[in-house]
Each structure stands twice: as C-alpha cells, then as structure tokens.
CSV table of C-alpha atoms in Angstrom, one decimal:
chain,number,residue,atom,x,y,z
A,1,UNK,CA,0.0,0.0,0.0
A,2,UNK,CA,0.9,3.6,-0.1
A,3,UNK,CA,3.3,4.8,2.6
A,4,UNK,CA,5.0,8.1,3.4
A,5,UNK,CA,8.5,8.3,4.9
A,6,UNK,CA,8.8,11.5,6.9
A,7,UNK,CA,12.1,12.7,8.3
A,8,UNK,CA,13.5,13.6,10.7
A,9,UNK,CA,11.4,11.8,13.4
A,10,UNK,CA,12.3,14.5,15.9
A,11,UNK,CA,14.2,17.8,16.1
A,12,UNK,CA,15.6,19.8,19.0
A,13,UNK,CA,16.4,23.4,18.1
A,14,UNK,CA,17.0,26.8,19.6
A,15,UNK,CA,14.4,29.5,19.3
A,16,UNK,CA,15.0,31.6,16.2
A,17,UNK,CA,16.5,28.7,14.1
A,18,UNK,CA,15.1,27.6,10.8
A,19,UNK,CA,13.5,24.1,10.5
A,20,UNK,CA,13.3,21.8,7.6
A,21,UNK,CA,11.5,18.5,7.3
A,22,UNK,CA,10.5,16.4,4.3
A,23,UNK,CA,8.3,13.5,3.2
A,24,UNK,CA,8.9,11.0,0.4
A,25,UNK,CA,6.6,8.4,-1.2
A,26,UNK,CA,7.1,5.3,-3.3
A,27,UNK,CA,4.1,6.3,-5.4
A,28,UNK,CA,2.7,9.5,-7.0
A,29,UNK,CA,0.4,11.8,-5.1
A,30,UNK,CA,-2.0,14.4,-6.5
A,31,UNK,CA,-2.2,16.4,-3.3
A,32,UNK,CA,0.3,17.1,-0.5
A,33,UNK,CA,-0.8,18.5,2.8
A,34,UNK,CA,1.0,19.6,6.0
A,35,UNK,CA,-0.7,19.4,9.4
A,36,UNK,CA,0.4,20.3,12.9
A,37,UNK,CA,-0.9,18.4,15.9
A,38,UNK,CA,-0.7,19.5,19.6
A,39,UNK,CA,-1.4,17.4,22.6
A,40,UNK,CA,-5.1,16.6,23.1
A,41,UNK,CA,-6.0,18.0,19.7
A,42,UNK,CA,-6.6,16.8,16.2
A,43,UNK,CA,-4.3,17.7,13.3
A,44,UNK,CA,-4.7,21.3,12.0
A,45,UNK,CA,-4.1,22.0,8.3
A,46,UNK,CA,-1.1,24.4,7.7
A,47,UNK,CA,-0.6,24.2,4.0
A,48,UNK,CA,-2.2,22.4,1.0
A,49,UNK,CA,-0.4,21.8,-2.3
A,50,UNK,CA,-2.2,20.7,-5.5
A,51,UNK,CA,0.3,21.0,-8.3
A,52,UNK,CA,3.8,19.5,-8.9
A,53,UNK,CA,6.4,22.2,-8.4
A,54,UNK,CA,4.0,24.4,-6.4
A,55,UNK,CA,5.7,26.5,-3.6
A,56,UNK,CA,3.3,27.9,-1.1
A,57,UNK,CA,3.8,30.0,2.0
A,58,UNK,CA,1.7,30.6,5.1
A,59,UNK,CA,3.4,33.2,7.3
A,60,UNK,CA,6.8,31.7,8.4
A,61,UNK,CA,5.9,28.4,6.9
A,62,UNK,CA,6.8,27.4,3.3
A,63,UNK,CA,6.1,24.1,1.6
A,64,UNK,CA,6.8,22.7,-1.8
A,65,UNK,CA,5.2,19.9,-3.9
A,66,UNK,CA,8.1,18.0,-5.5
A,67,UNK,CA,8.2,17.9,-9.3
A,68,UNK,CA,8.3,14.1,-9.3
A,69,UNK,CA,5.1,14.2,-7.3
A,70,UNK,CA,6.7,11.8,-4.8
A,71,UNK,CA,8.0,14.2,-2.2
A,72,UNK,CA,7.3,17.4,-0.3
A,73,UNK,CA,9.1,19.6,2.2
A,74,UNK,CA,8.1,22.0,4.9
A,75,UNK,CA,10.3,24.8,6.1
A,76,UNK,CA,9.7,27.0,9.2
A,77,UNK,CA,11.7,30.1,9.5
A,78,UNK,CA,12.7,31.9,12.7
A,79,UNK,CA,11.1,29.4,15.0
A,80,UNK,CA,9.2,30.5,18.1
A,81,UNK,CA,8.0,28.6,21.2
A,82,UNK,CA,4.5,28.1,19.8
A,83,UNK,CA,5.9,26.1,16.9
A,84,UNK,CA,6.3,23.2,19.2
A,85,UNK,CA,4.2,20.2,18.2
A,86,UNK,CA,4.1,17.2,15.9
A,87,UNK,CA,4.1,18.0,12.1
A,88,UNK,CA,2.6,15.5,9.7
A,89,UNK,CA,2.8,15.3,6.0
A,90,UNK,CA,-0.2,13.7,4.2
A,91,UNK,CA,-0.8,12.8,0.6
A,92,UNK,CA,-3.8,12.0,-1.5
A,93,UNK,CA,-3.1,9.5,-4.3
A,94,UNK,CA,-4.4,8.9,-7.7
A,95,UNK,CA,-6.5,6.0,-6.5
A,96,UNK,CA,-8.8,6.7,-3.6
A,97,UNK,CA,-9.2,10.4,-3.5
A,98,UNK,CA,-11.1,10.0,-0.3
A,99,UNK,CA,-8.3,9.0,2.0
A,100,UNK,CA,-5.3,10.8,3.2
A,101,UNK,CA,-2.1,8.9,3.8
A,102,UNK,CA,-0.1,10.3,6.6
A,103,UNK,CA,3.6,10.2,7.5
A,104,UNK,CA,4.9,9.2,10.9
A,105,UNK,CA,5.3,12.7,12.1
A,106,UNK,CA,8.2,15.0,13.1
A,107,UNK,CA,8.2,16.1,16.7
A,108,UNK,CA,9.6,19.6,17.1
A,109,UNK,CA,11.0,20.8,20.4
A,110,UNK,CA,12.3,24.3,20.9
A,111,UNK,CA,14.7,25.5,23.6
A,112,UNK,CA,14.0,29.1,24.5
B,1,UNK,CA,-11.5,25.5,16.5
B,2,UNK,CA,-12.7,23.6,13.4
B,3,UNK,CA,-16.3,23.2,14.4
B,4,UNK,CA,-15.9,19.4,14.4
B,5,UNK,CA,-16.9,17.8,17.7
B,6,UNK,CA,-16.4,14.3,19.0
B,7,UNK,CA,-17.8,12.3,21.9
B,8,UNK,CA,-16.8,11.0,24.3
B,9,UNK,CA,-13.3,12.5,24.8
B,10,UNK,CA,-12.0,9.4,26.6
B,11,UNK,CA,-13.3,5.8,26.9
B,12,UNK,CA,-12.1,2.7,28.7
B,13,UNK,CA,-13.4,-0.7,27.5
B,14,UNK,CA,-12.4,-4.3,28.0
B,15,UNK,CA,-11.4,-6.8,25.3
B,16,UNK,CA,-14.4,-8.3,23.5
B,17,UNK,CA,-16.7,-5.4,24.2
B,18,UNK,CA,-18.3,-3.1,21.6
B,19,UNK,CA,-17.9,0.7,21.4
B,20,UNK,CA,-19.6,3.6,19.5
B,21,UNK,CA,-17.9,6.9,18.9
B,22,UNK,CA,-19.7,9.9,17.6
B,23,UNK,CA,-18.8,12.9,15.4
B,24,UNK,CA,-20.6,16.1,14.5
B,25,UNK,CA,-19.4,17.6,11.3
B,26,UNK,CA,-18.8,21.3,10.6
B,27,UNK,CA,-21.9,23.2,9.4
B,28,UNK,CA,-22.3,22.8,5.7
B,29,UNK,CA,-20.1,19.7,5.4
B,30,UNK,CA,-21.6,16.5,4.0
B,31,UNK,CA,-18.6,14.2,4.2
B,32,UNK,CA,-17.0,12.6,7.3
B,33,UNK,CA,-13.8,10.5,7.4
B,34,UNK,CA,-12.6,8.4,10.3
B,35,UNK,CA,-9.0,7.8,11.2
B,36,UNK,CA,-7.2,5.7,13.8
B,37,UNK,CA,-4.0,7.1,15.3
B,38,UNK,CA,-1.9,4.8,17.4
B,39,UNK,CA,0.5,6.3,19.9
B,40,UNK,CA,3.5,7.8,18.1
B,41,UNK,CA,2.1,7.2,14.6
B,42,UNK,CA,0.3,9.2,12.0
B,43,UNK,CA,-3.4,8.7,11.5
B,44,UNK,CA,-4.6,5.7,9.4
B,45,UNK,CA,-7.7,6.0,7.2
B,46,UNK,CA,-10.6,3.8,8.3
B,47,UNK,CA,-13.4,4.9,6.0
B,48,UNK,CA,-15.3,7.8,4.7
B,49,UNK,CA,-19.0,8.6,4.5
B,50,UNK,CA,-20.4,10.9,1.8
B,51,UNK,CA,-24.1,11.7,1.8
B,52,UNK,CA,-24.9,8.8,4.2
B,53,UNK,CA,-23.1,6.1,2.0
B,54,UNK,CA,-19.7,4.6,2.7
B,55,UNK,CA,-17.3,6.1,0.1
B,56,UNK,CA,-14.0,4.4,0.5
B,57,UNK,CA,-12.5,2.1,3.1
B,58,UNK,CA,-8.9,1.6,4.4
B,59,UNK,CA,-7.3,-1.7,5.5
B,60,UNK,CA,-9.5,-2.3,8.5
B,61,UNK,CA,-11.6,-5.5,9.3
B,62,UNK,CA,-15.4,-5.6,9.0
B,63,UNK,CA,-15.8,-5.3,12.8
B,64,UNK,CA,-15.1,-1.5,12.2
B,65,UNK,CA,-18.4,-0.1,10.8
B,66,UNK,CA,-20.0,3.2,10.5
B,67,UNK,CA,-23.1,5.3,9.9
B,68,UNK,CA,-23.8,8.7,8.7
B,69,UNK,CA,-27.1,10.4,9.5
B,70,UNK,CA,-29.2,12.8,7.5
B,71,UNK,CA,-27.7,15.8,9.4
B,72,UNK,CA,-24.3,14.4,8.3
B,73,UNK,CA,-23.2,13.5,11.8
B,74,UNK,CA,-21.5,10.1,12.0
B,75,UNK,CA,-20.8,7.1,14.2
B,76,UNK,CA,-17.9,4.7,14.3
B,77,UNK,CA,-18.7,1.3,15.8
B,78,UNK,CA,-16.1,-1.3,16.7
B,79,UNK,CA,-17.1,-4.8,17.7
B,80,UNK,CA,-15.1,-7.5,19.5
B,81,UNK,CA,-12.6,-5.0,20.8
B,82,UNK,CA,-8.9,-6.1,20.8
B,83,UNK,CA,-6.0,-4.6,22.8
B,84,UNK,CA,-4.5,-3.2,19.6
B,85,UNK,CA,-7.7,-1.1,19.1
B,86,UNK,CA,-6.4,1.2,21.8
B,87,UNK,CA,-5.8,4.5,20.0
B,88,UNK,CA,-6.9,8.1,19.3
B,89,UNK,CA,-9.9,8.0,16.9
B,90,UNK,CA,-10.2,11.1,14.8
B,91,UNK,CA,-13.0,12.2,12.6
B,92,UNK,CA,-12.6,14.8,9.9
B,93,UNK,CA,-15.4,16.6,8.0
B,94,UNK,CA,-15.2,18.2,4.6
B,95,UNK,CA,-17.5,20.1,2.3
B,96,UNK,CA,-17.5,17.3,-0.3
B,97,UNK,CA,-15.5,14.3,-1.4
B,98,UNK,CA,-12.7,15.0,-3.9
B,99,UNK,CA,-9.1,15.8,-4.6
B,100,UNK,CA,-9.2,19.3,-3.4
B,101,UNK,CA,-11.5,19.0,-0.5
B,102,UNK,CA,-10.0,20.1,2.8
B,103,UNK,CA,-10.5,17.8,5.8
B,104,UNK,CA,-11.0,19.5,9.2
B,105,UNK,CA,-10.3,17.3,12.2
B,106,UNK,CA,-12.0,17.0,15.5
B,107,UNK,CA,-10.1,16.7,18.8
B,108,UNK,CA,-10.5,12.9,18.8
B,109,UNK,CA,-11.7,10.2,21.2
B,110,UNK,CA,-9.0,8.4,23.1
B,111,UNK,CA,-10.0,4.7,23.5
B,112,UNK,CA,-8.2,2.4,25.9
B,113,UNK,CA,-8.9,-1.4,25.7
B,114,UNK,CA,-7.9,-3.4,28.7
C-alpha cells in the first residue's frame, strides 16, 4: 500500500532557528498537505499543495510539492516557542481520493 | 476550532466489548472521514461517509463499521474490541469528497482497551 516516509522523526532546536522537514513516497500523489498536531487536539491544516512544483507560504511556513510528485518539504523560518508540536505530511493518491495517507510525524522541540 | 466535535473524549473498554464513537461535522459539510491514530504514529484512514453512504475504506476489518445520519453527523462502531484497538480515533469533516476538499479534524476520542 501507499506509505509516506517522513524525516526527521524529531528535532531539538534553539528559538530563532530555521527548521526543515520532508516527506517521500514510493508512489505518486496528487495532493500534499502539511498538518500540525498539539497534545489533546486533532491535526490542524497548515498548507495544502495541489500542483507539482508548487511552492506555497503561510506566514513563516513554506512548503513545496516536488516535481516528481513523490515528495514534499516544509520549512519553518525563525522558530518561536508556539511552533512546538508534531508535524505530519499527508498525501492523496491517484486511486482513492477519499483517503489521506499520513507520514509518521516530526516532533519539534524548541529550547528558548 | 474547526467546528468538528467528537464524543466521548475518553473511553475505557475491555477486550471483546463493543464501542460507539460519535462525530458532529462542521456546518455545511456532507462528508465525514474516520482515522485511527496509534501512539507515536500518523493517522490511518478507516473509512469515509459521503451523503450517508460509505465512500472508500482503508485496511480495517469488518468489525469496524460506521453510519452517517441525514444531518451528516456520523458514528464509528467497533465490535469485539482487541487490545490493539487502543488509539486516538479522529473524525474529519469536509464540504465534499474529492481531490481538493480540505478535511477538518476534530479533537479525537481516546480509546483504551484493557
């Protein structure tokens, strides 16, 4: 079945540093999404990407849909304490538009 | 706040029992998807309901079943509970079913099976 490999699994950074995480797939996706999940909450959508090569920003967050349609990355610039959480990539494949396939998550910890 | 609500927030059951989880979708949304999130993992798609019909299913056994009501709220039922069913169950609602529809997640129901 479709699987997403997300890396790194965890990151420990200083406040103000930039962050980069990525996701790769063995199969093609039509949509890439990035979510953030905090304790006791469901995932919250950060950025949605619909076209290969698309680069989209949301404040300090930037994400790109890889041109091969098998990968995506998320960058966070000038990290702040409220960026702490678990970030998930998710993709929607050619078959089965209904379901989102999620990566394993990247846990971000920030030292003030 | 996504407007998606789930109940109960927490639940403890024993192996072999049955459980029903509930989800109220965001106003104006006719599609509900259910996901299982084991500790330390990403959510796994269980199934989706669109206009009261099942519209896609993930790799889960038939003892996972669901319903969607005319007001588009939904239930997830799990029979013959197993220890591995312990997880956070998330529902997500969307305005429709399709490639560009955005799924908005509720806070989840945490199920513990003893």
